[in-house]
Amino acid sequence: MRNHTIQRNMTEGRLLPQLAAFTLPFIVANLLQTMYTIADLAIVGRFAGTEALAAVSISGQVTILFTLVGNAIANGGQIYTAQLLGQNRQRDMNAAIGTFFSFVALAAVVVAVFGMTLARPVLGRLNTPAEAFSPAVQYLTVCAGGMLFVFGYNAVCAILRGLGDSTSPTVFMAISAVVNILLDLLLVAVLHMGAFGAAIATAASQLLAMVLAVSHLYRHRAEACFDFAPRSFRMNRHDLIVTVQLALPLVCMQLAINVSMLYVSSYINSFGVAAASVSGIGNKMYSVVNIVSSASLAAMATVVGQNIGAGKPERVQRALGLSIAINLAFFALVAAVCLIAPRFVFGVFTDAEEVLAMAPRYLRISVWAYLAFAVMQPLNGVILGVGYTRLSMAIGILDGVIARIGLSLLLGHFMGVWGYFWGYSLAGFVTVILAGAYFLSGRWKRRKLL
């Protein structure tokens, strides 16, 4: 990869080939990441039993929240990098990137300490079943410590993607995924270390991904406009303000949505190990749908950031239409598989009959959430690309606190556990409506760059 270029100008030329060249490696990276998280759950379910499966499922929801906080901060760095590149302000990028990396490091330490010290009360609040509590604490503690590696990897890859390079992160993820699965098989299937072994495998593979990403950026430091000098990591006031302005609302958005999901999960978990396992497997299915939709979000954020910086809003409109069309095609494929063979889909993770029996009804509900994901992620990419992260935060709060919790509690009161699943699924349409209204208003074209 030494001769690989890490800059891609997305303000000129045909959009479809550019989107494909940027999005396809990202899709592959998401696929690999999803495969090894699914392998994590499947290996635990097959070789460590239902209790360990529930432990990893419940703790995994918390670690997903931590990871999404890291992703939100990383998105801020990606947006800023893309806009600076679109404005041909390469001379300002060294200070901006150094400030961003230092900010990410501080955030990673805070999240890791929080997760490691508060694992027990958090899992208690989530109504973790007693038989799954101890392995859940072990899994969450180790994975929380590994957030230092997750944040570092995401930060470096955010800079690469802001520059237009989505290929390198895919290579790092591929290597990390293979190592994770091999360690899972060794620690869980061979050494019978259960949920704790799965956590060790995950943290080790995340460390490897971070080391590979940092090494690659260092080799291409001239092209990345970042010299890695110690003085460059000093946080300067202007770049710190811009980074916080971009990242903090995104963090609040992710917290609003995912804390609400954890809140609803606590009610679902109270229905027993089977319901908790269904919820955990369902979360993995959401990650399958996000293979394409999150790639479209990242692609749109970079396309929008560069083209708004270059004063070319018409390219944003064309890119949005292409992204939504691609997402809907993938949605149709996933929905067909889930509706035609629901027990087969869940059978990848477990052979427990009580869990498999719930699969058909659960997936009939969840496909509505998949549809919402397909449309809302490209729209979110527009909002992120123009840097209007406060709107993202507002939408996230309405989606999470008002819609997700409100609908789940209301429907759960009348329909039991199935009502909570319906609340999960329908909440995403709030984002579709609000983000769609903002795009159609055209106000994004007049956004001033930070």
Coordinates of C-alpha atoms in Angstrom, one line a residue:
M1 CA 0.0 0.0 0.0
R2 CA 3.1 2.3 -0.1
N3 CA 2.2 3.7 -3.5
H4 CA -1.5 4.1 -2.6
T5 CA -2.8 7.7 -2.8
I6 CA -5.0 8.8 0.1
Q7 CA -6.6 11.9 -1.5
R8 CA -9.6 11.8 -3.8
N9 CA -11.2 15.0 -5.3
M10 CA -14.9 14.4 -5.4
T11 CA -15.8 17.9 -6.6
E12 CA -15.1 17.1 -10.3
G13 CA -16.0 14.3 -12.7
R14 CA -18.8 11.7 -12.9
L15 CA -20.5 11.1 -9.6
L16 CA -21.6 7.5 -9.9
P17 CA -18.0 6.1 -10.4
Q18 CA -16.7 8.3 -7.7
L19 CA -19.4 7.2 -5.2
A20 CA -18.8 3.6 -6.2
A21 CA -15.1 3.9 -5.7
F22 CA -15.6 5.5 -2.3
T23 CA -18.6 3.5 -1.1
L24 CA -17.6 0.0 -2.2
P25 CA -14.5 -0.3 0.0
F26 CA -16.5 1.1 2.9
I27 CA -19.3 -1.5 2.3
V28 CA -16.6 -4.2 2.3
A29 CA -15.2 -2.8 5.6
N30 CA -18.7 -2.8 7.2
L31 CA -19.3 -6.3 5.9
L32 CA -16.1 -7.5 7.5
Q33 CA -16.8 -5.7 10.7
T34 CA -20.3 -7.2 10.8
M35 CA -19.0 -10.7 10.0
Y36 CA -16.6 -10.7 12.9
T37 CA -19.2 -9.2 15.4
I38 CA -21.7 -11.9 14.2
A39 CA -18.9 -14.5 14.5
D40 CA -18.3 -13.2 18.0
L41 CA -22.0 -13.8 18.9
A42 CA -22.3 -17.1 16.9
I43 CA -19.2 -18.7 18.4
V44 CA -20.3 -17.7 21.9
G45 CA -23.8 -19.0 21.3
R46 CA -22.6 -22.3 19.9
F47 CA -19.8 -23.1 22.3
A48 CA -20.6 -21.2 25.5
G49 CA -24.4 -21.6 25.9
T50 CA -27.4 -19.4 26.2
E51 CA -26.3 -17.5 29.3
A52 CA -23.0 -16.4 27.7
L53 CA -25.0 -15.5 24.6
A54 CA -27.3 -13.3 26.6
A55 CA -24.3 -11.8 28.4
V56 CA -22.5 -10.8 25.2
S57 CA -25.8 -9.6 23.7
I58 CA -26.6 -7.3 26.6
S59 CA -23.0 -6.0 27.1
G60 CA -22.6 -5.7 23.4
Q61 CA -25.4 -3.1 23.4
V62 CA -23.4 -0.9 25.8
T63 CA -20.1 -1.3 23.9
I64 CA -22.0 -0.4 20.7
L65 CA -23.0 2.8 22.4
F66 CA -19.4 3.6 23.3
T67 CA -18.3 2.8 19.8
L68 CA -21.0 5.0 18.3
V69 CA -19.8 7.9 20.5
G70 CA -16.3 7.4 19.0
N71 CA -17.8 7.3 15.6
A72 CA -19.7 10.5 16.2
I73 CA -16.5 12.3 17.3
A74 CA -14.7 10.8 14.3
N75 CA -17.4 12.1 11.9
G76 CA -16.7 15.6 13.1
G77 CA -13.1 15.2 12.1
Q78 CA -14.1 13.7 8.8
I79 CA -16.4 16.7 8.0
Y80 CA -13.8 19.3 8.9
T81 CA -11.1 17.6 6.9
A82 CA -13.4 17.3 3.8
Q83 CA -14.4 20.9 4.0
L84 CA -10.8 22.1 4.4
L85 CA -9.7 20.0 1.4
G86 CA -12.6 21.2 -0.7
Q87 CA -11.5 24.8 0.0
N88 CA -7.9 24.0 -0.8
R89 CA -6.8 24.9 2.7
Q90 CA -4.1 22.2 3.1
R91 CA -1.9 24.5 5.1
D92 CA -4.5 24.6 7.9
M93 CA -4.9 20.8 8.1
N94 CA -1.9 20.0 10.2
A95 CA -3.1 22.0 13.2
A96 CA -6.7 20.8 12.7
I97 CA -5.8 17.1 12.5
G98 CA -3.4 17.3 15.5
T99 CA -6.1 19.1 17.6
F100 CA -8.6 16.4 16.6
F101 CA -6.4 13.5 17.6
S102 CA -5.7 15.0 21.0
F103 CA -9.4 15.6 21.6
V104 CA -10.2 12.0 20.6
A105 CA -7.5 10.7 23.0
L106 CA -9.1 12.5 25.9
A107 CA -12.6 11.4 25.0
A108 CA -11.3 7.7 24.7
V109 CA -9.8 7.8 28.2
V110 CA -13.1 9.2 29.7
V111 CA -15.2 6.5 28.0
A112 CA -12.9 3.7 28.9
V113 CA -12.8 4.7 32.6
F114 CA -16.5 5.1 32.7
G115 CA -17.2 1.7 31.2
M116 CA -14.7 -0.2 33.3
T117 CA -15.7 1.4 36.6
L118 CA -19.5 1.4 36.1
A119 CA -20.0 -2.0 34.4
R120 CA -21.9 -3.5 37.3
P121 CA -24.4 -0.7 37.9
V122 CA -25.0 -0.2 34.2
L123 CA -25.7 -3.9 33.6
G124 CA -27.9 -4.0 36.7
R125 CA -30.0 -1.1 35.3
L126 CA -30.4 -3.1 32.1
N127 CA -32.1 -5.9 34.0
T128 CA -29.4 -8.4 33.0
P129 CA -30.6 -11.9 34.0
A130 CA -28.8 -13.2 37.1
E131 CA -27.3 -16.2 35.3
A132 CA -25.8 -13.9 32.7
F133 CA -24.6 -11.1 35.0
S134 CA -21.1 -12.2 35.9
P135 CA -19.9 -13.0 32.3
A136 CA -21.6 -9.8 31.1
V137 CA -19.5 -7.8 33.6
Q138 CA -16.4 -9.4 32.4
Y139 CA -17.2 -8.8 28.7
L140 CA -18.1 -5.1 29.3
T141 CA -15.1 -4.4 31.4
V142 CA -12.6 -5.7 28.8
C143 CA -14.4 -4.1 25.8
A144 CA -14.6 -0.8 27.6
G145 CA -10.8 -0.8 28.1
G146 CA -10.5 -1.6 24.4
M147 CA -12.4 1.6 23.5
L148 CA -8.9 3.3 23.5
F149 CA -8.1 1.3 20.4
V150 CA -11.6 1.8 18.8
F151 CA -11.4 5.6 19.2
G152 CA -7.9 5.7 17.9
Y153 CA -8.7 3.6 14.8
N154 CA -11.9 5.5 14.0
A155 CA -10.1 8.9 14.4
V156 CA -7.3 7.9 11.9
C157 CA -9.8 6.4 9.4
A158 CA -12.0 9.5 9.7
I159 CA -9.1 11.6 8.4
L160 CA -8.5 9.2 5.6
R161 CA -12.1 9.2 4.6
G162 CA -12.3 13.0 4.8
L163 CA -9.4 13.0 2.3
G164 CA -11.4 10.6 0.1
D165 CA -9.6 7.3 1.0
S166 CA -12.0 4.5 2.0
T167 CA -9.8 1.7 0.7
S168 CA -7.1 1.7 3.4
P169 CA -9.6 1.3 6.3
T170 CA -11.1 -1.7 4.5
V171 CA -7.7 -3.4 4.4
F172 CA -7.1 -2.8 8.1
M173 CA -10.6 -4.0 9.0
A174 CA -10.1 -7.2 6.9
I175 CA -6.9 -8.1 8.8
S176 CA -8.6 -7.3 12.1
A177 CA -11.7 -9.3 11.3
V178 CA -9.6 -12.4 10.5
V179 CA -7.6 -12.1 13.6
N180 CA -10.8 -11.6 15.7
I181 CA -12.5 -14.7 14.4
L182 CA -9.3 -16.9 14.8
L183 CA -8.9 -15.6 18.4
D184 CA -12.6 -16.3 19.1
L185 CA -12.2 -19.9 17.9
L186 CA -9.1 -20.3 20.1
L187 CA -10.3 -18.6 23.3
V188 CA -14.0 -19.6 23.2
A189 CA -14.3 -22.9 21.3
V190 CA -10.9 -24.4 22.2
L191 CA -10.0 -22.9 25.6
H192 CA -13.6 -22.5 26.7
M193 CA -13.1 -19.0 28.1
G194 CA -16.7 -18.0 27.3
A195 CA -17.7 -14.3 27.2
F196 CA -14.4 -13.2 28.7
G197 CA -12.5 -14.9 25.9
A198 CA -14.7 -13.3 23.3
A199 CA -14.0 -9.9 24.8
I200 CA -10.2 -10.5 24.8
A201 CA -10.4 -11.5 21.1
T202 CA -12.3 -8.3 20.3
A203 CA -10.0 -6.0 22.1
A204 CA -6.9 -7.6 20.6
S205 CA -8.2 -7.2 17.1
Q206 CA -9.1 -3.6 17.7
L207 CA -5.6 -2.9 18.9
L208 CA -4.2 -4.4 15.7
A209 CA -6.5 -2.3 13.5
M210 CA -5.4 0.9 15.3
V211 CA -1.7 0.1 14.9
L212 CA -2.2 -0.6 11.2
A213 CA -4.1 2.6 10.6
V214 CA -1.7 4.9 12.5
S215 CA 1.3 3.3 10.7
H216 CA -0.4 3.9 7.3
L217 CA -1.2 7.5 8.0
Y218 CA 2.4 8.1 9.2
R219 CA 3.8 6.7 5.9
H220 CA 1.5 9.1 4.0
R221 CA 1.9 12.0 6.4
A222 CA 3.0 14.4 3.6
E223 CA -0.1 13.7 1.5
A224 CA -2.3 13.8 4.6
C225 CA -0.8 17.3 5.5
F226 CA 0.0 16.1 9.0
D227 CA 3.6 15.8 10.1
F228 CA 3.2 13.8 13.4
A229 CA 5.6 16.2 15.2
P230 CA 4.8 16.3 19.0
R231 CA 4.1 20.1 18.8
S232 CA 1.4 19.4 16.2
F233 CA -0.7 17.5 18.9
R234 CA -1.1 20.7 20.9
M235 CA -4.8 21.7 20.8
N236 CA -5.2 25.2 19.4
R237 CA -8.3 27.2 20.4
H238 CA -9.9 27.7 16.9
D239 CA -9.6 24.1 15.7
L240 CA -10.7 22.8 19.1
I241 CA -13.8 25.0 19.0
V242 CA -14.7 23.8 15.5
T243 CA -14.0 20.1 16.4
V244 CA -16.3 20.4 19.5
Q245 CA -19.0 22.2 17.5
L246 CA -19.0 19.4 15.0
A247 CA -18.5 16.5 17.3
L248 CA -20.5 17.3 20.5
P249 CA -23.9 17.5 18.9
L250 CA -23.2 14.2 17.1
V251 CA -22.3 12.6 20.4
C252 CA -25.5 14.0 22.0
M253 CA -27.4 12.5 19.1
Q254 CA -25.9 9.1 19.4
L255 CA -26.4 9.2 23.2
A256 CA -30.0 10.2 22.8
I257 CA -30.8 7.4 20.3
N258 CA -28.7 4.6 21.9
V259 CA -29.4 5.4 25.5
S260 CA -33.1 5.2 24.6
M261 CA -32.4 1.9 22.9
L262 CA -30.7 0.6 26.1
Y263 CA -33.7 2.0 28.1
V264 CA -36.1 0.0 26.0
S265 CA -33.8 -3.0 26.1
S266 CA -34.0 -3.0 29.9
Y267 CA -37.7 -3.7 29.6
I268 CA -37.1 -6.3 26.9
N269 CA -34.5 -8.1 29.1
S270 CA -37.0 -8.3 31.9
F271 CA -38.9 -10.8 29.8
G272 CA -36.1 -13.3 30.3
V273 CA -33.0 -14.8 28.6
A274 CA -34.9 -15.7 25.3
A275 CA -36.2 -12.2 24.8
A276 CA -32.8 -10.7 25.6
S277 CA -31.1 -13.1 23.1
V278 CA -33.7 -12.2 20.4
S279 CA -32.9 -8.5 21.1
G280 CA -29.2 -9.1 20.9
I281 CA -29.5 -11.1 17.6
G282 CA -31.8 -8.4 16.3
N283 CA -29.1 -5.8 17.0
K284 CA -26.7 -7.8 14.8
M285 CA -29.3 -7.8 12.1
Y286 CA -29.4 -4.0 12.3
S287 CA -25.7 -4.0 11.7
V288 CA -26.2 -6.1 8.6
V289 CA -28.6 -3.5 7.2
N290 CA -26.1 -0.8 8.1
I291 CA -23.4 -2.4 5.9
V292 CA -24.7 -0.3 3.0
S293 CA -26.6 2.5 4.7
S294 CA -23.7 3.6 7.0
A295 CA -21.4 3.5 3.9
S296 CA -23.8 5.8 2.1
L297 CA -23.8 8.2 5.1
A298 CA -20.0 8.3 5.2
A299 CA -19.8 8.8 1.4
M300 CA -22.4 11.6 1.5
A301 CA -20.7 13.4 4.3
T302 CA -17.4 13.5 2.3
V303 CA -19.1 14.4 -1.0
V304 CA -21.2 17.1 0.6
G305 CA -18.3 18.4 2.7
Q306 CA -16.0 18.7 -0.3
N307 CA -18.6 20.1 -2.7
I308 CA -20.1 22.6 -0.2
G309 CA -16.5 23.7 0.4
A310 CA -16.1 24.1 -3.4
G311 CA -19.5 25.8 -3.8
K312 CA -21.1 23.0 -5.9
P313 CA -24.5 22.1 -4.3
E314 CA -25.9 20.6 -7.5
R315 CA -23.6 17.6 -7.1
V316 CA -25.0 17.0 -3.7
Q317 CA -28.5 16.6 -5.0
R318 CA -27.4 14.0 -7.6
A319 CA -25.3 12.1 -5.1
L320 CA -28.3 11.9 -2.7
G321 CA -30.6 10.3 -5.3
L322 CA -27.9 7.7 -6.2
S323 CA -27.3 6.8 -2.5
I324 CA -31.0 6.3 -1.7
A325 CA -31.5 4.2 -4.8
I326 CA -28.5 1.9 -3.8
N327 CA -29.8 1.6 -0.3
L328 CA -33.3 0.7 -1.3
A329 CA -32.0 -2.1 -3.6
F330 CA -30.0 -3.6 -0.7
F331 CA -33.0 -3.2 1.7
A332 CA -35.2 -5.2 -0.7
L333 CA -32.6 -8.1 -0.7
V334 CA -32.2 -8.2 3.1
A335 CA -36.0 -7.9 3.7
A336 CA -36.6 -10.8 1.3
V337 CA -34.2 -13.1 3.1
C338 CA -35.6 -12.1 6.5
L339 CA -39.2 -12.7 5.5
I340 CA -38.6 -15.9 3.6
A341 CA -36.2 -17.7 5.9
P342 CA -36.4 -16.1 9.4
R343 CA -35.5 -19.3 11.4
F344 CA -32.5 -19.8 9.1
V345 CA -31.3 -16.3 9.8
F346 CA -31.6 -16.7 13.6
G347 CA -30.2 -20.2 13.4
V348 CA -26.8 -18.8 12.5
F349 CA -26.6 -17.6 16.1
T350 CA -28.3 -20.2 18.2
D351 CA -30.2 -23.5 18.1
A352 CA -32.4 -22.7 21.1
E353 CA -36.0 -23.4 20.1
E354 CA -37.5 -20.7 22.3
V355 CA -35.4 -18.1 20.5
L356 CA -36.0 -19.5 17.0
A357 CA -39.7 -19.6 17.6
M358 CA -39.7 -15.8 18.0
A359 CA -37.7 -15.1 14.9
P360 CA -40.5 -14.9 12.2
R361 CA -42.6 -12.4 14.1
Y362 CA -39.6 -10.4 15.2
L363 CA -38.2 -10.0 11.6
R364 CA -41.6 -9.1 10.2
I365 CA -41.5 -6.1 12.6
S366 CA -37.8 -5.2 12.1
V367 CA -38.0 -4.9 8.3
W368 CA -39.7 -1.5 8.8
A369 CA -36.7 -0.3 10.7
Y370 CA -34.5 -1.5 7.8
L371 CA -36.5 0.6 5.4
A372 CA -36.1 3.7 7.6
F373 CA -32.3 3.1 7.8
A374 CA -32.1 2.9 4.0
V375 CA -33.6 6.4 3.5
M376 CA -32.4 8.3 6.5
Q377 CA -28.7 7.6 6.4
P378 CA -28.0 9.4 3.1
L379 CA -30.2 12.3 4.4
N380 CA -28.1 12.3 7.6
G381 CA -25.0 12.5 5.4
V382 CA -26.2 15.7 3.9
I383 CA -26.7 17.3 7.3
L384 CA -23.3 16.1 8.5
G385 CA -21.5 17.2 5.3
V386 CA -22.7 20.8 5.7
G387 CA -21.7 20.7 9.3
Y388 CA -25.2 21.3 10.7
T389 CA -24.6 18.9 13.6
R390 CA -27.0 20.8 16.0
L391 CA -29.8 19.7 13.7
S392 CA -28.5 16.1 13.9
M393 CA -28.6 16.4 17.7
A394 CA -32.2 17.7 17.7
I395 CA -33.4 15.0 15.3
G396 CA -31.6 12.4 17.4
I397 CA -33.3 13.6 20.6
L398 CA -36.7 13.5 18.9
D399 CA -35.9 10.0 17.5
G400 CA -34.6 8.5 20.7
V401 CA -36.3 10.2 23.6
I402 CA -39.6 11.1 22.2
A403 CA -40.3 8.5 19.5
R404 CA -38.4 5.4 20.5
I405 CA -39.1 5.5 24.3
G406 CA -42.6 6.9 23.9
L407 CA -43.7 4.5 21.2
S408 CA -42.1 1.5 22.9
L409 CA -43.6 2.2 26.3
L410 CA -47.0 2.9 24.8
L411 CA -47.1 -0.2 22.5
G412 CA -45.3 -2.3 25.1
H413 CA -48.1 -1.6 27.6
F414 CA -50.7 -3.1 25.2
M415 CA -48.6 -5.7 23.3
G416 CA -45.9 -6.8 25.8
V417 CA -42.5 -7.6 24.4
W418 CA -43.7 -7.3 20.8
G419 CA -44.7 -3.7 21.5
Y420 CA -41.2 -2.8 22.5
F421 CA -39.9 -4.3 19.2
W422 CA -42.5 -2.2 17.3
G423 CA -41.4 0.9 19.0
Y424 CA -37.8 0.2 18.0
S425 CA -38.8 -0.2 14.4
L426 CA -41.1 2.8 13.9
A427 CA -38.9 5.4 15.6
G428 CA -36.5 5.7 12.7
F429 CA -39.2 7.3 10.5
V430 CA -39.1 10.4 12.6
T431 CA -35.5 11.0 11.3
V432 CA -36.7 10.3 7.7
I433 CA -39.4 12.9 8.0
L434 CA -37.4 15.6 9.7
A435 CA -34.1 15.1 7.7
G436 CA -36.1 14.9 4.4
A437 CA -38.0 18.1 5.2
Y438 CA -34.6 19.9 5.8
F439 CA -33.2 18.7 2.5
L440 CA -36.3 19.7 0.5
S441 CA -36.3 23.1 2.1
G442 CA -33.0 23.8 0.4
R443 CA -31.6 25.6 3.4
W444 CA -28.5 23.3 3.4
K445 CA -27.3 25.2 0.3
R446 CA -26.9 28.4 2.3
R447 CA -25.0 26.9 5.2
K448 CA -21.8 28.8 6.2
L449 CA -18.7 26.7 6.7
L450 CA -17.3 26.6 10.2

